[in-house]
Amino acid sequence: MTRGATRALVGAGVVALLLTGCGVLPEMPPPAPTDLVPSTAPVATPASSGNLSPDGFDAAQRMAVRIRNVGCNSLSTGSGFAIDESTLITNRHVVADSADLQLSTYDGRDVAVTASSTAALADLAVVRTADALPSAPGLADADPGPGDEVTVVGYPQGGALTVTSGQVIGATTDPLNENLGQVLVTNAEVEPGSSGSAVLDAEGRVVGVVYAKNSTGQSFVVPVSTLRQLLADDTAFTASTSCAG
């Protein structure tokens, strides 16, 4: 894809929108919305072989985590995914301005948070947990290319665990943060609350992290190369501060 064609993806008048529970819910506890899930939620079918657990969820679904950010004046939702037993990745804007972060796993189990930190360069955050996370995928060695099939696993609108698929369209300069450099553009459907969702390749490896969409439905993804670079840099993440002081 040419640079000009790529720029056309986010041309004049197209504004990228952050996807954190970008519906701020009006009060606690809100009913869990389910009517805006962009595809059919996975249905558990008992199995005990392959990569399925006995409860019928595959590894990609088991590693997804729902995040509720209880702020000082608001409540929002996002998604995340485990990279080891006590560490998950999400977006910086998902954990920002928080008084309390509440995590829950695919099977409804609550997981206690011990700490969170955010990156200055990219819209990424690391959250540490006191309790073990169910499953962690591997990180791919390289970014996907145009035409590659990808799968997004997360909790759009803070509702049901949802799996959507699409293709990588190309790469473009981050429309929200030019200092980051190149991000991926896909046609996989995402919604508010999908921020922080893992983007997986055909082998179930993480190739990126969803963080925004534009008005035409294209989704923006921090590539795995950027995620690997920041995780390898001890200075890339700084401890989050609570809005409660």
Short mmCIF file of C-alpha atoms in Angstrom, two decimals:
data_model
loop_
_atom_site.label_atom_id
_atom_site.label_comp_id
_atom_site.label_asym_id
_atom_site.label_seq_id
_atom_site.Cartn_x
_atom_site.Cartn_y
_atom_site.Cartn_z
CA MET A 1 0.00 0.00 0.00
CA THR A 2 1.40 3.44 -0.92
CA ARG A 3 1.96 6.12 1.63
CA GLY A 4 -0.67 8.27 -0.05
CA ALA A 5 -3.21 5.47 0.03
CA THR A 6 -2.45 4.83 3.65
CA ARG A 7 -2.94 8.48 4.53
CA ALA A 8 -6.29 8.33 2.83
CA LEU A 9 -7.42 5.91 5.50
CA VAL A 10 -7.42 8.72 8.02
CA GLY A 11 -7.96 11.62 5.65
CA ALA A 12 -9.55 14.98 6.27
CA GLY A 13 -12.65 14.85 8.37
CA VAL A 14 -11.93 11.40 9.83
CA VAL A 15 -11.25 11.63 13.55
CA ALA A 16 -9.95 8.69 15.56
CA LEU A 17 -11.90 8.08 18.73
CA LEU A 18 -10.50 6.46 21.84
CA LEU A 19 -12.44 3.35 22.74
CA THR A 20 -12.29 3.20 26.49
CA GLY A 21 -15.64 2.66 28.08
CA CYS A 22 -16.27 5.69 26.26
CA GLY A 23 -19.60 5.50 27.39
CA VAL A 24 -19.26 6.84 30.85
CA LEU A 25 -21.92 4.94 32.71
CA PRO A 26 -24.33 7.19 34.64
CA GLU A 27 -24.32 5.49 38.02
CA MET A 28 -23.17 2.42 39.90
CA PRO A 29 -23.94 -0.34 39.57
CA PRO A 30 -25.08 -0.05 35.93
CA PRO A 31 -26.74 -2.89 34.06
CA ALA A 32 -24.23 -4.66 31.83
CA PRO A 33 -25.06 -3.56 28.25
CA THR A 34 -25.19 -6.34 25.69
CA ASP A 35 -27.15 -4.89 22.79
CA LEU A 36 -24.17 -3.22 21.09
CA VAL A 37 -21.86 -6.22 20.90
CA PRO A 38 -20.68 -6.21 17.25
CA SER A 39 -20.75 -9.97 16.75
CA THR A 40 -22.20 -13.05 18.34
CA ALA A 41 -20.61 -13.77 21.70
CA PRO A 42 -18.82 -17.13 21.94
CA VAL A 43 -20.99 -19.94 23.22
CA ALA A 44 -19.33 -22.36 25.61
CA THR A 45 -19.52 -25.97 24.51
CA PRO A 46 -17.98 -28.63 26.77
CA ALA A 47 -14.67 -29.92 25.49
CA SER A 48 -11.48 -31.33 26.93
CA SER A 49 -9.05 -31.49 24.03
CA GLY A 50 -7.06 -29.22 21.75
CA ASN A 51 -6.73 -25.68 23.08
CA LEU A 52 -10.18 -25.72 24.68
CA SER A 53 -10.56 -25.82 28.44
CA PRO A 54 -13.11 -28.18 30.04
CA ASP A 55 -15.61 -25.29 30.16
CA GLY A 56 -15.42 -24.83 26.40
CA PHE A 57 -13.50 -21.54 26.16
CA ASP A 58 -10.37 -21.42 24.05
CA ALA A 59 -7.05 -19.89 25.09
CA ALA A 60 -7.75 -16.56 23.38
CA GLN A 61 -10.99 -16.11 25.30
CA ARG A 62 -9.50 -17.18 28.62
CA MET A 63 -6.75 -14.57 28.48
CA ALA A 64 -9.15 -11.63 27.92
CA VAL A 65 -9.94 -9.47 30.96
CA ARG A 66 -12.76 -6.97 31.50
CA ILE A 67 -11.62 -3.73 33.16
CA ARG A 68 -13.87 -1.32 35.08
CA ASN A 69 -12.29 2.01 35.87
CA VAL A 70 -14.04 3.55 38.85
CA GLY A 71 -13.01 7.19 38.73
CA CYS A 72 -13.67 9.98 41.17
CA ASN A 73 -16.62 11.24 39.11
CA SER A 74 -17.21 8.58 36.49
CA LEU A 75 -17.25 4.90 35.61
CA SER A 76 -15.86 3.50 32.35
CA THR A 77 -14.98 0.12 30.90
CA GLY A 78 -12.18 -1.35 28.83
CA SER A 79 -10.47 -4.60 27.96
CA GLY A 80 -7.06 -6.15 28.53
CA PHE A 81 -5.16 -9.40 28.12
CA ALA A 82 -2.69 -11.39 30.17
CA ILE A 83 0.95 -11.75 29.13
CA ASP A 84 1.87 -13.85 32.14
CA GLU A 85 0.21 -15.17 35.29
CA SER A 86 0.13 -11.80 37.07
CA THR A 87 0.54 -9.17 34.33
CA LEU A 88 -1.90 -7.80 31.80
CA ILE A 89 -1.69 -5.24 29.02
CA THR A 90 -4.30 -2.60 28.27
CA ASN A 91 -4.41 1.05 27.12
CA ARG A 92 -3.17 4.04 29.06
CA HIS A 93 -6.54 5.76 28.66
CA VAL A 94 -8.34 2.71 30.09
CA VAL A 95 -6.61 3.07 33.47
CA ALA A 96 -6.28 6.88 33.54
CA ASP A 97 -7.95 8.98 36.25
CA SER A 98 -8.82 5.94 38.32
CA ALA A 99 -9.68 5.64 42.00
CA ASP A 100 -10.16 1.87 41.68
CA LEU A 101 -9.51 -0.66 38.91
CA GLN A 102 -11.76 -3.72 38.94
CA LEU A 103 -10.83 -6.75 36.83
CA SER A 104 -12.88 -9.83 35.97
CA THR A 105 -12.00 -12.88 33.91
CA TYR A 106 -13.95 -14.78 31.22
CA ASP A 107 -15.56 -16.98 33.90
CA GLY A 108 -16.69 -14.06 36.06
CA ARG A 109 -13.90 -14.28 38.64
CA ASP A 110 -12.78 -10.98 40.18
CA VAL A 111 -9.02 -10.35 40.19
CA ALA A 112 -7.36 -7.92 42.61
CA VAL A 113 -5.02 -5.25 41.23
CA THR A 114 -1.74 -4.51 42.99
CA ALA A 115 -0.30 -1.81 40.71
CA SER A 116 -0.58 -0.19 37.29
CA SER A 117 1.82 1.82 35.15
CA THR A 118 1.50 3.69 31.88
CA ALA A 119 3.73 4.43 28.90
CA ALA A 120 4.37 7.97 27.76
CA LEU A 121 5.16 7.06 24.15
CA ALA A 122 2.19 4.84 23.25
CA ASP A 123 -1.34 4.32 24.54
CA LEU A 124 -0.31 1.30 26.60
CA ALA A 125 -0.46 0.32 30.25
CA VAL A 126 0.72 -2.59 32.40
CA VAL A 127 -1.46 -3.84 35.27
CA ARG A 128 -0.14 -6.22 37.95
CA THR A 129 -2.49 -8.58 39.74
CA ALA A 130 -2.47 -10.32 43.12
CA ASP A 131 -4.37 -13.31 41.76
CA ALA A 132 -3.36 -15.63 38.97
CA LEU A 133 -4.77 -14.89 35.50
CA PRO A 134 -6.22 -17.90 33.64
CA SER A 135 -4.21 -17.87 30.41
CA ALA A 136 -1.55 -15.85 28.61
CA PRO A 137 -0.85 -15.89 24.85
CA GLY A 138 2.56 -15.49 23.31
CA LEU A 139 3.68 -12.31 21.57
CA ALA A 140 4.35 -12.59 17.85
CA ASP A 141 7.89 -11.93 16.65
CA ALA A 142 6.83 -9.49 13.90
CA ASP A 143 3.98 -7.17 12.97
CA PRO A 144 1.33 -8.44 10.55
CA GLY A 145 1.25 -7.14 7.00
CA PRO A 146 -1.55 -5.84 4.75
CA GLY A 147 -4.09 -8.55 4.04
CA ASP A 148 -3.20 -10.67 7.08
CA GLU A 149 -6.18 -12.06 8.98
CA VAL A 150 -6.54 -10.91 12.58
CA THR A 151 -8.90 -11.58 15.48
CA VAL A 152 -9.87 -9.16 18.26
CA VAL A 153 -10.95 -10.51 21.66
CA GLY A 154 -12.44 -8.18 24.26
CA TYR A 155 -15.47 -6.75 26.04
CA PRO A 156 -17.13 -4.07 23.87
CA GLN A 157 -19.45 -1.80 25.85
CA GLY A 158 -18.34 -3.66 28.98
CA GLY A 159 -20.71 -6.46 28.00
CA ALA A 160 -20.23 -9.99 26.71
CA LEU A 161 -16.86 -11.49 25.81
CA THR A 162 -16.74 -11.00 22.05
CA VAL A 163 -14.56 -12.22 19.20
CA THR A 164 -14.44 -10.32 15.91
CA SER A 165 -12.25 -10.83 12.88
CA GLY A 166 -10.93 -8.81 9.97
CA GLN A 167 -7.82 -8.00 7.99
CA VAL A 168 -4.92 -5.61 8.30
CA ILE A 169 -5.46 -2.78 5.82
CA GLY A 170 -2.06 -1.19 6.24
CA ALA A 171 -0.09 1.15 8.49
CA THR A 172 -0.35 4.87 9.12
CA THR A 173 1.03 7.57 11.39
CA ASP A 174 -0.82 7.41 14.70
CA PRO A 175 -3.69 9.90 14.26
CA LEU A 176 -3.75 10.64 18.00
CA ASN A 177 -0.04 10.76 18.80
CA GLU A 178 2.38 11.50 15.96
CA ASN A 179 5.36 10.83 18.23
CA LEU A 180 4.45 7.13 18.35
CA GLY A 181 5.07 6.70 14.64
CA GLN A 182 3.37 3.93 12.70
CA VAL A 183 0.28 2.07 13.89
CA LEU A 184 -1.76 -0.60 12.15
CA VAL A 185 -5.19 -0.08 10.58
CA THR A 186 -7.67 -2.98 10.40
CA ASN A 187 -11.29 -3.48 9.42
CA ALA A 188 -12.05 -5.63 12.48
CA GLU A 189 -15.12 -4.26 14.25
CA VAL A 190 -14.56 -2.70 17.67
CA GLU A 191 -16.70 -0.61 20.00
CA PRO A 192 -16.22 1.61 23.05
CA GLY A 193 -14.99 -0.76 25.75
CA SER A 194 -12.82 -2.65 23.23
CA SER A 195 -9.80 -0.50 24.12
CA GLY A 196 -6.95 -2.71 25.28
CA SER A 197 -8.20 -5.79 23.43
CA ALA A 198 -5.60 -8.18 22.08
CA VAL A 199 -5.27 -8.48 18.30
CA LEU A 200 -4.27 -12.05 17.42
CA ASP A 201 -2.86 -13.72 14.33
CA ALA A 202 -3.98 -17.09 12.92
CA GLU A 203 -1.73 -18.91 15.42
CA GLY A 204 -3.25 -17.10 18.41
CA ARG A 205 -0.20 -14.88 19.01
CA VAL A 206 -0.61 -11.22 19.95
CA VAL A 207 0.21 -8.92 17.03
CA GLY A 208 -1.14 -5.70 18.51
CA VAL A 209 -3.39 -3.84 20.95
CA VAL A 210 -6.61 -2.05 19.93
CA TYR A 211 -6.83 1.55 21.11
CA ALA A 212 -9.11 3.57 18.81
CA LYS A 213 -11.46 3.59 15.81
CA ASN A 214 -12.46 6.17 13.24
CA SER A 215 -15.82 7.32 11.89
CA THR A 216 -15.72 4.80 9.04
CA GLY A 217 -15.32 1.81 11.37
CA GLN A 218 -11.62 1.17 10.88
CA SER A 219 -9.74 0.24 14.04
CA PHE A 220 -6.28 1.41 15.08
CA VAL A 221 -3.80 -0.96 16.69
CA VAL A 222 -0.50 -0.43 18.52
CA PRO A 223 1.71 -3.06 16.80
CA VAL A 224 3.43 -5.84 18.71
CA SER A 225 6.84 -4.44 17.74
CA THR A 226 6.07 -1.30 19.75
CA LEU A 227 4.71 -3.34 22.66
CA ARG A 228 7.85 -5.50 22.72
CA GLN A 229 10.08 -2.41 22.54
CA LEU A 230 8.40 -0.76 25.52
CA LEU A 231 8.23 -3.92 27.65
CA ALA A 232 11.98 -4.32 27.17
CA ASP A 233 12.64 -0.76 28.40
CA ASP A 234 12.63 -0.41 32.19
CA THR A 235 12.07 3.36 31.86
CA ALA A 236 9.14 3.20 29.42
CA PHE A 237 6.40 2.83 32.07
CA THR A 238 5.74 4.99 35.12
CA ALA A 239 3.44 4.26 38.06
CA SER A 240 -0.15 5.43 37.66
CA THR A 241 -1.52 8.00 40.05
CA SER A 242 -4.97 7.81 41.61
CA CYS A 243 -7.50 10.56 41.00
CA ALA A 244 -8.34 10.23 44.71
CA GLY A 245 -4.89 11.59 45.56
#
